[in-house]
C-alpha positions as a Python dict, from the first residue, in 0.01 Angstrom:
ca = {
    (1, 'X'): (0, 0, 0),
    (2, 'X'): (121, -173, 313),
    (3, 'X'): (432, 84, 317),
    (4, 'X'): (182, 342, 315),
    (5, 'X'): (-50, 222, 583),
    (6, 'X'): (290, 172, 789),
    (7, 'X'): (453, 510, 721),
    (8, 'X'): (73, 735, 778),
    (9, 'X'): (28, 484, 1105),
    (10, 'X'): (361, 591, 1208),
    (11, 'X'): (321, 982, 1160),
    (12, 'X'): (-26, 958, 1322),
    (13, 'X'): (157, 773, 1633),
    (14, 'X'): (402, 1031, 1650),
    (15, 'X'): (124, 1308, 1652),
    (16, 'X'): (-61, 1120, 1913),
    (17, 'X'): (243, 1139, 2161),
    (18, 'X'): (487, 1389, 2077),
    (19, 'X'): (304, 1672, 1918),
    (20, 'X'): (0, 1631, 2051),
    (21, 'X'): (-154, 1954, 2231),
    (22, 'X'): (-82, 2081, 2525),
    (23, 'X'): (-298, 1999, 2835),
    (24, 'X'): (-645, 2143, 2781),
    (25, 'X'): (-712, 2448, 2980),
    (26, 'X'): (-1034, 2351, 3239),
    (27, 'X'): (-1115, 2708, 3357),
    (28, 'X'): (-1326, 2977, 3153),
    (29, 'X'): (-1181, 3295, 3089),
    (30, 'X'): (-1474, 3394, 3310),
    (31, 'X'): (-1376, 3180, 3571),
    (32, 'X'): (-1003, 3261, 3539),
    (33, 'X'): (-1136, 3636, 3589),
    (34, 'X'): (-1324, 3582, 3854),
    (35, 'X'): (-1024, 3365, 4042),
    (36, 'X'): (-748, 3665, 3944),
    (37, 'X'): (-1028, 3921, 4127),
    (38, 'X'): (-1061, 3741, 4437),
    (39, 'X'): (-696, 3654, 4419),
    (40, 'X'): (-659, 4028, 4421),
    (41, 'X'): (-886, 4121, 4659),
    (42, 'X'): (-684, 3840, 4887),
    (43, 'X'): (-370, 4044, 4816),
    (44, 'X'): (-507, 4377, 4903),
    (45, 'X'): (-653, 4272, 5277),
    (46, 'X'): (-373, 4095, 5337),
    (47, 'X'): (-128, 4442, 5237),
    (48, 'X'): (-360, 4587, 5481),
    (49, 'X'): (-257, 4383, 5701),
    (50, 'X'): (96, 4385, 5684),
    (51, 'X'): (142, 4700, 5894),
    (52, 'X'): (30, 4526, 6174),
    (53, 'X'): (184, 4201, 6132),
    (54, 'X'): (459, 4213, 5924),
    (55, 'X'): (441, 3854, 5907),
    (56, 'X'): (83, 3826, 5760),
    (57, 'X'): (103, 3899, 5413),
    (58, 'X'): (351, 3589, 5375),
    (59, 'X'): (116, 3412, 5541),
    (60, 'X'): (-208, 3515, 5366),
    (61, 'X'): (-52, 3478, 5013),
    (62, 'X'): (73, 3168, 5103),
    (63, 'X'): (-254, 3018, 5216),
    (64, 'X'): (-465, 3178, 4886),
    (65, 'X'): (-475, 2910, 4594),
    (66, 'X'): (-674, 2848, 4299),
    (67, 'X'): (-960, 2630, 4340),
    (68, 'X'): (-982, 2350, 4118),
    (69, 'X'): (-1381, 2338, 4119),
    (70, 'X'): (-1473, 2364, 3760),
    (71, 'X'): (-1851, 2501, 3832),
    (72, 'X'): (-1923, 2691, 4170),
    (73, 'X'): (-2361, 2652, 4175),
    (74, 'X'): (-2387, 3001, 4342),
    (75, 'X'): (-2209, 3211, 4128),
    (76, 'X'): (-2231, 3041, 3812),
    (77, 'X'): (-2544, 2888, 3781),
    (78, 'X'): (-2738, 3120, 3546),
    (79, 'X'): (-3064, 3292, 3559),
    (80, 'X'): (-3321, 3057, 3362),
    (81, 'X'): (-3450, 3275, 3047),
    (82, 'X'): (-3784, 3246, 2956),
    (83, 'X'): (-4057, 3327, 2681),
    (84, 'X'): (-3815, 3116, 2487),
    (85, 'X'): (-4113, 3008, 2239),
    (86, 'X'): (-4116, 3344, 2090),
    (87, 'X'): (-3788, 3357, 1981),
    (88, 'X'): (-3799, 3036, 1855),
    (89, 'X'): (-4103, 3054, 1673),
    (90, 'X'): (-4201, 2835, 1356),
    (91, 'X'): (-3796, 2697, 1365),
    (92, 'X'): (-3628, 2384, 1495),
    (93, 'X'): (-3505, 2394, 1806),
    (94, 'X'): (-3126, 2291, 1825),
    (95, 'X'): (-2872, 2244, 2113),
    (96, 'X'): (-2497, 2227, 2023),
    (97, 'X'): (-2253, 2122, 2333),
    (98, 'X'): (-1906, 2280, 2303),
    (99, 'X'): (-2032, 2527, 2063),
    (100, 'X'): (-1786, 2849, 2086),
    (101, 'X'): (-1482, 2729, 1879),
    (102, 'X'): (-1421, 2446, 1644),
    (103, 'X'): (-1664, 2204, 1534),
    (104, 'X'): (-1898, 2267, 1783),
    (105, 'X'): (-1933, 2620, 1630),
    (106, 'X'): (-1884, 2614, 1279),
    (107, 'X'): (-2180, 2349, 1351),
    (108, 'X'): (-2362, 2566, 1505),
    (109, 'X'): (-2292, 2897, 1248),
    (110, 'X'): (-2390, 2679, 981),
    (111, 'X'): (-2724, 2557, 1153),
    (112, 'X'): (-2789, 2905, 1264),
    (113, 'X'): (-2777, 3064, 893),
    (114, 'X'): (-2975, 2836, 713),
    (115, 'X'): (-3329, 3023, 862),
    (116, 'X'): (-3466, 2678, 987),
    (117, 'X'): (-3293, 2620, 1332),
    (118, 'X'): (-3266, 2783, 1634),
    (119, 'X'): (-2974, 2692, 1817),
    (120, 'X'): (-2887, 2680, 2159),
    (121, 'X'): (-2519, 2736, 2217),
    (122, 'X'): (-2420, 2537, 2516),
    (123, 'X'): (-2085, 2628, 2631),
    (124, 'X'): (-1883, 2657, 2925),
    (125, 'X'): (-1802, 3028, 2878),
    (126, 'X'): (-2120, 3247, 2813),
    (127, 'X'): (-1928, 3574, 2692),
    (128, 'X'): (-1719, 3385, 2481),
    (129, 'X'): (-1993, 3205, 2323),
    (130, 'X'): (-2169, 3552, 2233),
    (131, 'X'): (-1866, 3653, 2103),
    (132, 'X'): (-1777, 3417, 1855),
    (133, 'X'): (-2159, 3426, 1762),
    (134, 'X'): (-2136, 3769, 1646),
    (135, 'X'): (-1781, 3721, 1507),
    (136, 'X'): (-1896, 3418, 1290),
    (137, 'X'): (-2188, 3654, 1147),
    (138, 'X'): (-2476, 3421, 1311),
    (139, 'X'): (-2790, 3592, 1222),
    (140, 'X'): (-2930, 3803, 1561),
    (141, 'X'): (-3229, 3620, 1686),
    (142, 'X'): (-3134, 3284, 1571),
    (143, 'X'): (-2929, 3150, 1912),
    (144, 'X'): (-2908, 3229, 2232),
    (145, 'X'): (-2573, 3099, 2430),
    (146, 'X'): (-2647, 2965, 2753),
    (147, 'X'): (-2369, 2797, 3039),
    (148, 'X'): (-2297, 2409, 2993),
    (149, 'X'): (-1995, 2278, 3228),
    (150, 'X'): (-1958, 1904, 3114),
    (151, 'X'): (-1723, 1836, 3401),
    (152, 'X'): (-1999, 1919, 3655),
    (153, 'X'): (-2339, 1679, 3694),
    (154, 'X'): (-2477, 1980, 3887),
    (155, 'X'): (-2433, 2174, 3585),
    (156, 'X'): (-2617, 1952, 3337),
    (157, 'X'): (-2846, 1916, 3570),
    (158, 'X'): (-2898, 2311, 3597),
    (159, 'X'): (-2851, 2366, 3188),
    (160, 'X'): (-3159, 2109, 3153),
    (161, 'X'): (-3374, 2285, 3397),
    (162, 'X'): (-3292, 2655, 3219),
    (163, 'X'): (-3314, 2486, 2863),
    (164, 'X'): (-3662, 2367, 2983),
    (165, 'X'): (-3742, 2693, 3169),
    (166, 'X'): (-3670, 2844, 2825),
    (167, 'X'): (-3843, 2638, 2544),
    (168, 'X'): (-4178, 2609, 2796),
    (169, 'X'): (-4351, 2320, 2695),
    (170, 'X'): (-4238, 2304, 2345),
    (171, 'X'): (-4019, 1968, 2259),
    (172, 'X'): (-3648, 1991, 2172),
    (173, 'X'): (-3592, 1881, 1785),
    (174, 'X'): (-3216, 1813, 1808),
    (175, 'X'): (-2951, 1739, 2058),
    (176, 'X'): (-2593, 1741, 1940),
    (177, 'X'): (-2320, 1607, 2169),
    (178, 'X'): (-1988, 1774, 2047),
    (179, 'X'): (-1803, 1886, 2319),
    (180, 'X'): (-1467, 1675, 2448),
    (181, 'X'): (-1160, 1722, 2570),
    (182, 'X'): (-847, 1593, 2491),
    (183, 'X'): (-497, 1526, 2723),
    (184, 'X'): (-276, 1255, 2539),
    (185, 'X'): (37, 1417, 2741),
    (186, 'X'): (-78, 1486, 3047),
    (187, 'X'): (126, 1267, 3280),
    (188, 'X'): (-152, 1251, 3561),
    (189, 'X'): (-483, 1233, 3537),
    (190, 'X'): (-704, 1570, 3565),
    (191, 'X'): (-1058, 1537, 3779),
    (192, 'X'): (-1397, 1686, 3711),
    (193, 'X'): (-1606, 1821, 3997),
    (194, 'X'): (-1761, 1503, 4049),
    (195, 'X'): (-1454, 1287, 4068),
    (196, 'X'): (-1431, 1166, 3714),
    (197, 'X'): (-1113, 1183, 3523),
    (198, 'X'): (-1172, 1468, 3271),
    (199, 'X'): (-1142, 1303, 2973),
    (200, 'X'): (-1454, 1044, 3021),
    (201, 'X'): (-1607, 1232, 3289),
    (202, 'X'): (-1639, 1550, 2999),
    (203, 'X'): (-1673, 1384, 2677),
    (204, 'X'): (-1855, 1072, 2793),
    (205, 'X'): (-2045, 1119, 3136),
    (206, 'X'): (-2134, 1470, 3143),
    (207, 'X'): (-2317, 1362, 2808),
    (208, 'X'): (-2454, 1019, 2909),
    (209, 'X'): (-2636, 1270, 3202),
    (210, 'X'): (-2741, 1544, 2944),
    (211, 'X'): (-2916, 1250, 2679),
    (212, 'X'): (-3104, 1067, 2932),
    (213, 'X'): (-3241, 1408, 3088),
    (214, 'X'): (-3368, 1524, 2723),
    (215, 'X'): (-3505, 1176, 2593),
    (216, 'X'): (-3870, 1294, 2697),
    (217, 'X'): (-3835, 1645, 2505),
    (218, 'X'): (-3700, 1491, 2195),
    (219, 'X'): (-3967, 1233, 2261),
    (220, 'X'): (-4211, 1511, 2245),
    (221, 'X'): (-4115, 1595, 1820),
    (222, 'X'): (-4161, 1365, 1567),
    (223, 'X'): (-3854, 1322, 1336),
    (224, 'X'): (-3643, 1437, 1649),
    (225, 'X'): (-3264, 1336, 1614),
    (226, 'X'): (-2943, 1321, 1874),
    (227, 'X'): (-2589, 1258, 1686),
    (228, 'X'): (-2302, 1210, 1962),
    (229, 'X'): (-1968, 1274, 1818),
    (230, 'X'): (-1760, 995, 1791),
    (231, 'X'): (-1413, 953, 1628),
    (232, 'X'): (-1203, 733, 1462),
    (233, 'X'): (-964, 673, 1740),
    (234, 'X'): (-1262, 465, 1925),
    (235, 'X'): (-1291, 259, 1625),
    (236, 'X'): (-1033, -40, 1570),
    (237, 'X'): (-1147, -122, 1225),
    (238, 'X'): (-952, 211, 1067),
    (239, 'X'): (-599, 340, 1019),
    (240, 'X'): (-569, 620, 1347),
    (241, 'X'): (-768, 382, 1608),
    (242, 'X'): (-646, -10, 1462),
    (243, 'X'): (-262, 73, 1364),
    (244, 'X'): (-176, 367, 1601),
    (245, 'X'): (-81, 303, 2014),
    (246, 'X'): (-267, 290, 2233),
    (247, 'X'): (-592, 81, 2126),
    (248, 'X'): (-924, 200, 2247),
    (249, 'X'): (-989, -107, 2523),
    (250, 'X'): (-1310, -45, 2788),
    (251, 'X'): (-1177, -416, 2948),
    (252, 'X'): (-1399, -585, 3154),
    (253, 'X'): (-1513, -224, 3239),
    (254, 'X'): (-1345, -313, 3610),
    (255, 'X'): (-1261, 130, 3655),
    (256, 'X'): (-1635, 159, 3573),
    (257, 'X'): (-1736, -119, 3861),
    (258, 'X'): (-1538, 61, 4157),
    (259, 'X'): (-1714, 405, 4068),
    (260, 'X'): (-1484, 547, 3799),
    (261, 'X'): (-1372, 822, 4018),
    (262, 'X'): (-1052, 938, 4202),
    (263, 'X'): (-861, 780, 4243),
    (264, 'X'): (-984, 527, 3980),
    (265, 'X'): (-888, 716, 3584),
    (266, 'X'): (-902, 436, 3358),
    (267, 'X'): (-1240, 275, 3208),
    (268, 'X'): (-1059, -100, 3232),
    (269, 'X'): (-902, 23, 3636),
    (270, 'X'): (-553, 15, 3489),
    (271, 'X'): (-304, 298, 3525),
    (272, 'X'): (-398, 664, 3379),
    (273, 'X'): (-267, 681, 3041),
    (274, 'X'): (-363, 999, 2823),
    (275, 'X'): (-435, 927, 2508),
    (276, 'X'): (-618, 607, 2548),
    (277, 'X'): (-888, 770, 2833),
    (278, 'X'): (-958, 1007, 2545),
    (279, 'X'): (-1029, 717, 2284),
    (280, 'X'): (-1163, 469, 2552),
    (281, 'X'): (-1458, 858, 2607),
    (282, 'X'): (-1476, 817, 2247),
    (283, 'X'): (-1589, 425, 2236),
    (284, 'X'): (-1855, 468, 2595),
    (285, 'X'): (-2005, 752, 2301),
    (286, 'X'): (-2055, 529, 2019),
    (287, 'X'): (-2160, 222, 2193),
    (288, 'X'): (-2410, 512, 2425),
    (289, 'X'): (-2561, 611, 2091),
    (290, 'X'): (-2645, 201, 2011),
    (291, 'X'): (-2776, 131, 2347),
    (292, 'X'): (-3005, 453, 2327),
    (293, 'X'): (-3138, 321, 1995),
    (294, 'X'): (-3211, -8, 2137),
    (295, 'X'): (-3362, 134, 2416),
    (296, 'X'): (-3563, 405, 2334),
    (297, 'X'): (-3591, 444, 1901),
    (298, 'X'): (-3880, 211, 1877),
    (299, 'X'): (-4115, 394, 2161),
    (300, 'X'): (-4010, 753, 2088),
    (301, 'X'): (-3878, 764, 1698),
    (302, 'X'): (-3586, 1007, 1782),
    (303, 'X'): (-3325, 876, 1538),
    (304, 'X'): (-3000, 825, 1785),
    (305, 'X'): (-2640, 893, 1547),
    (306, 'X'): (-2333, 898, 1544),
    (307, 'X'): (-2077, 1041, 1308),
    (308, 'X'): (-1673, 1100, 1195),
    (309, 'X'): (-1633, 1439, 1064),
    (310, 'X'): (-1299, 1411, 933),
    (311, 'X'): (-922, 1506, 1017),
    (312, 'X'): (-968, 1845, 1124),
    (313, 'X'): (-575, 1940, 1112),
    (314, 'X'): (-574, 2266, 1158),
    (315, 'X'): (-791, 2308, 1468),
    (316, 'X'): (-665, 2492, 1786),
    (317, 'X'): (-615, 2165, 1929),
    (318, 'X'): (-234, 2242, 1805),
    (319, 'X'): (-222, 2597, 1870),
    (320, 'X'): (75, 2529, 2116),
    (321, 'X'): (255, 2347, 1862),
    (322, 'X'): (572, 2425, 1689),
    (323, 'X'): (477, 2644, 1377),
    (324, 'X'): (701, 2376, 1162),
    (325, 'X'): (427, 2093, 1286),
    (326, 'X'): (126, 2331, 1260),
    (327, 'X'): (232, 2368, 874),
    (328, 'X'): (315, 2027, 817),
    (329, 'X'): (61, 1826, 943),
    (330, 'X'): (-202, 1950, 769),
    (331, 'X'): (2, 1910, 465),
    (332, 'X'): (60, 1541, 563),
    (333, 'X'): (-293, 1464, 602),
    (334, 'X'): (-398, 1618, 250),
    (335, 'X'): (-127, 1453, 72),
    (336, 'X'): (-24, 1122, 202),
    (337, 'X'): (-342, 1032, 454),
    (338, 'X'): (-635, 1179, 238),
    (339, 'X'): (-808, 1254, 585),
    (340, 'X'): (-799, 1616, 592),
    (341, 'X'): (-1109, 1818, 593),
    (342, 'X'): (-1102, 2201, 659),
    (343, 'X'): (-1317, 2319, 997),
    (344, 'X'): (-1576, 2443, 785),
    (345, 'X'): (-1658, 2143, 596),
    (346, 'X'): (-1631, 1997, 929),
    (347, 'X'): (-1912, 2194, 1067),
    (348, 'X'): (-2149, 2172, 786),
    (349, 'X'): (-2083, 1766, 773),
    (350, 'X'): (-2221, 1790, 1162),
    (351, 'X'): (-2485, 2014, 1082),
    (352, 'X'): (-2603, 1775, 792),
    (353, 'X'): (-2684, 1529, 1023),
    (354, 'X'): (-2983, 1653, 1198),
    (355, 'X'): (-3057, 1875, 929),
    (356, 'X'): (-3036, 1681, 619),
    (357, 'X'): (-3402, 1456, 464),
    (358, 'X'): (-3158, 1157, 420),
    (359, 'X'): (-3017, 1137, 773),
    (360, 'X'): (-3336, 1039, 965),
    (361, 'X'): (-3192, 664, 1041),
    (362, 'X'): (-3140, 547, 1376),
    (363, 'X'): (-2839, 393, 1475),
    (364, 'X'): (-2624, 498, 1195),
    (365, 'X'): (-2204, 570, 1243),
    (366, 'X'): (-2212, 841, 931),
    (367, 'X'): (-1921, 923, 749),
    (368, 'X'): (-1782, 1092, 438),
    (369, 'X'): (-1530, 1001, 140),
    (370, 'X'): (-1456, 651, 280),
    (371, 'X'): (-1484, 706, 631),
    (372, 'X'): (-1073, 674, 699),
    (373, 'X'): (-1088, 272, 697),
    (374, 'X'): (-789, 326, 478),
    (375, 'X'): (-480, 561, 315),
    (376, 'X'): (-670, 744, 60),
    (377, 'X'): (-645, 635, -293),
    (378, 'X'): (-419, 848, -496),
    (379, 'X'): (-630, 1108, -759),
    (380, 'X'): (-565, 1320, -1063),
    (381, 'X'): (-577, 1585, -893),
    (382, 'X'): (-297, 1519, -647),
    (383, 'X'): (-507, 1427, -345),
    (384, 'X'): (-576, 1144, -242),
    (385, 'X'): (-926, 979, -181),
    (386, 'X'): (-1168, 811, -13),
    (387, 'X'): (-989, 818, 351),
    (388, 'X'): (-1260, 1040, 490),
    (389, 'X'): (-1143, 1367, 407),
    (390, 'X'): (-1265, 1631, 208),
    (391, 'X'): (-1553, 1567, -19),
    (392, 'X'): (-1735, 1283, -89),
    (393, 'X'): (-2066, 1206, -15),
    (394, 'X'): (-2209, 1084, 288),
    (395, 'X'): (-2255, 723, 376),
    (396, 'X'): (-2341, 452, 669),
    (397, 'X'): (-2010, 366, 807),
    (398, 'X'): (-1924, 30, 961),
    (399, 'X'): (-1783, 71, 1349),
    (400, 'X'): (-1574, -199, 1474),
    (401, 'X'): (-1654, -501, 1645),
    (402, 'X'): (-1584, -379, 2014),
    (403, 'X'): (-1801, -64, 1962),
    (404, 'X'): (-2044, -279, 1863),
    (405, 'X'): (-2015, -533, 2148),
    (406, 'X'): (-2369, -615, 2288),
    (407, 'X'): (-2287, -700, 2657),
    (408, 'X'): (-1958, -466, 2692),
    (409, 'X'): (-2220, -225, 2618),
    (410, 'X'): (-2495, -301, 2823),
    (411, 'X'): (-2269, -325, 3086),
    (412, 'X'): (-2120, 27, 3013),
    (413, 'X'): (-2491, 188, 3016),
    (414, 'X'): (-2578, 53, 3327),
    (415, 'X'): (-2235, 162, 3537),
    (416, 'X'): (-2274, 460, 3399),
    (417, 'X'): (-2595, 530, 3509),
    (418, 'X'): (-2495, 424, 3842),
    (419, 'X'): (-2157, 681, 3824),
    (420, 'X'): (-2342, 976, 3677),
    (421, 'X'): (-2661, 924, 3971),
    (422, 'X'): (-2938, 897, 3768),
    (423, 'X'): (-3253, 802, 3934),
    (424, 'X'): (-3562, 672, 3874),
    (425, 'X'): (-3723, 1007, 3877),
    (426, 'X'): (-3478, 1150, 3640),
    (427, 'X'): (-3527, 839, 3404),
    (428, 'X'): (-3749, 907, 3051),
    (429, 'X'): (-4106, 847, 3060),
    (430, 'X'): (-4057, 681, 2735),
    (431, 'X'): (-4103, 290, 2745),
    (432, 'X'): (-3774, 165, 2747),
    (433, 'X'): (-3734, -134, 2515),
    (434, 'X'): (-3607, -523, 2670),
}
């Protein structure tokens, strides 16, 4: 068993740093259209130009870059829809971050088809997101796909006000956190509109915003629930975040102190380093979710969650992976891990959560099939079990001690709320627990 634990700890190192995807791409295909037009239109003046100066197109082109703005509040800020309530009507009302591809949609699709949600897909490209809506056979009239950049606070900020311009009065029944990014080989760090590096400004900040602005419209429906995403990689108590480099390590939180922003990339103020800002995103989400149930579960009685879907292998994460690896790694985490799980299994496990009788506990890390604290258990069938993959049934999980650090995360909630600008006004109602 210990050759086993050694060998999958291994592979999953190697995946981690060698194969792992290609950097994420930050810019919508809207946005990338709408930088190739004026790009274009650059081009064109400055060819108008040239017969004058023959010196001036050189000079025009060379002066015309690509902004690295993620959101632009002019142009993309959308109209706020209204008369919302009708659409919705008798349903729960559902929003799903990073819901046009992966889990995020499948999520979402799931939710959608079951007749008793209406979801909200929030996503950073709006075509897309109808798109894949249609493509995925979501039932018409049971979403509507509105714009979400993570990696702007302005944007939260302007999703809130058009979710609330939407549902009216009405509360919001669930809030799923899904979105993330993730750059293990990225050699420097990328930044968000507000400074952030992207991996905890996007997965962790832009969400830490997004909660604390929706606590008083959950508040507002009883049996309300918000599951944040988390992953095993944040939790040092299994196989992919105990045995595989680099541990997820928030320090004495020292990045967090000085602002977390450029140049600052690292939650602990050492140097950037890929792979562990994503897992370091992924433990400020878990220990969020604990400090929201302390804070708020006993005034409001929204049930705060977090959850492990599984080893989603074959998700476009690897797209830009050798075909050899994008064949092989799913096979490796079937047969020798036992942490595979298909993205549609995926989806429904997330969907479960806010959907499912049994999953109205706050404060709960759910899992599946063992939850990956270990190499799955070999099975007649040839797969092995019980190392959160496929099947199983869902269960409490048990998150490691430095998730579950009182004071790391205390300390985390408030420097957050300093980073992300959240005042008193923007604060919930709801009486905050000492």
């Amino acid at each position: 068993m210990k050759f086993l634990t050694a060998l999958a700890a291994a592979a999953l190192a190697t995946t981690t740093s060698a194969f792992a995807p290609a950097p994420s791409q930050v810019h919508s295909t809207n946005r990338l259209a709408d930088l190739q037009t004026n790009h274009a239109i650059a081009i064109a003046t400055a060819t108008a130009t040239a017969t004058r100066s023959p010196t001036s197109l050189c000079d025009m082109l060379t002066q015309t870059e690509l902004p690295q703005k993620l959101y632009f509040e002019k142009t993309d800020r959308e109209p706020a829809k209204v008369l919302g309530g009708i659409k919705i009507g008798n349903r729960k009302l559902t929003v799903v971050t990073g819901a046009s591809s992966g889990l995020g949609l499948n999520c979402a699709a799931t939710l959608a088809k079951t007749g008793r949600h209406f979801v909200v897909m929030a996503v950073r490209d709006v075509e897309k997101g109808k798109r894949v809506a249609k493509e995925f056979g979501m039932p018409e009239g049971s979403y509507v796909v509105m714009k979400l950049e993570l990696g702007s606070l302005q944007s939260v900020r302007d999703f809130v006000f058009n979710l609330k311009a939407f549902k009216s009065n009405r509360g919001l029944d669930n809030l799923i956190c899904n979105a993330a990014v993730y750059k293990p080989t990225d050699p420097e760090p990328a930044w968000t509109d507000d400074g952030f590096e992207q991996s905890m400004g996007i997965n962790h900040f832009g969400h830490f915003l997004l909660v604390n602005l929706l606590i008083d419209d959950l508040a507002k429906v009883k049996g309300s629930r918000c599951c944040v995403v988390g992953s095993i990689t944040g939790n040092s108590n299994t196989v992919g975040g105990g045995l595989v480099y680099p541990r997820a390590d928030l320090g004495d939180l020292s990045g967090f102190a000085e602002g977390a922003k450029k140049p600052v990339s690292m939650a602990d103020g050492k140097p950037f380093f890929g792979a562990k800002a994503y897992k370091d995103s992924k433990v400020c989400n878990m220990m969020t979710v604990s400090e929201l149930h302390r804070r708020y579960h006993e005034s409001t009685g929204i049930a705060f969650s977090s959850m492990y879907p599984g080893c989603i292998a074959e998700t476009q994460l690897f797209r830009e992976k050798r075909p050899w690896f994008r064949k092989a790694f799913p096979w490796f985490m079937k047969y020798v891990t036992g942490g595979y799980v298909g993205m549609e299994e995926a989806g429904e496990r997330l969907a479960q959560v806010v959907d499912d009788p049994q999953c109205t506990k706050s404060d709960v890390y759910w899992s599946w099939n063992g939850g990956a604290q270990q190499i799955g258990r070999w099975s007649e069938d040839g797969k092995p079990r019980g190392a959160g993959g496929s099947g199983g049934e869902i269960f409490e999980n048990t998150q490691s001690d430095a998730v579950r650090d009182r004071e790391t995360a205390k300390k985390m909630w408030e420097l957050s709320c300093k980073a992300v600008g959240l005042t008193d006004k923007d604060k919930p109602k709801a009486a905050e627990s000492a």
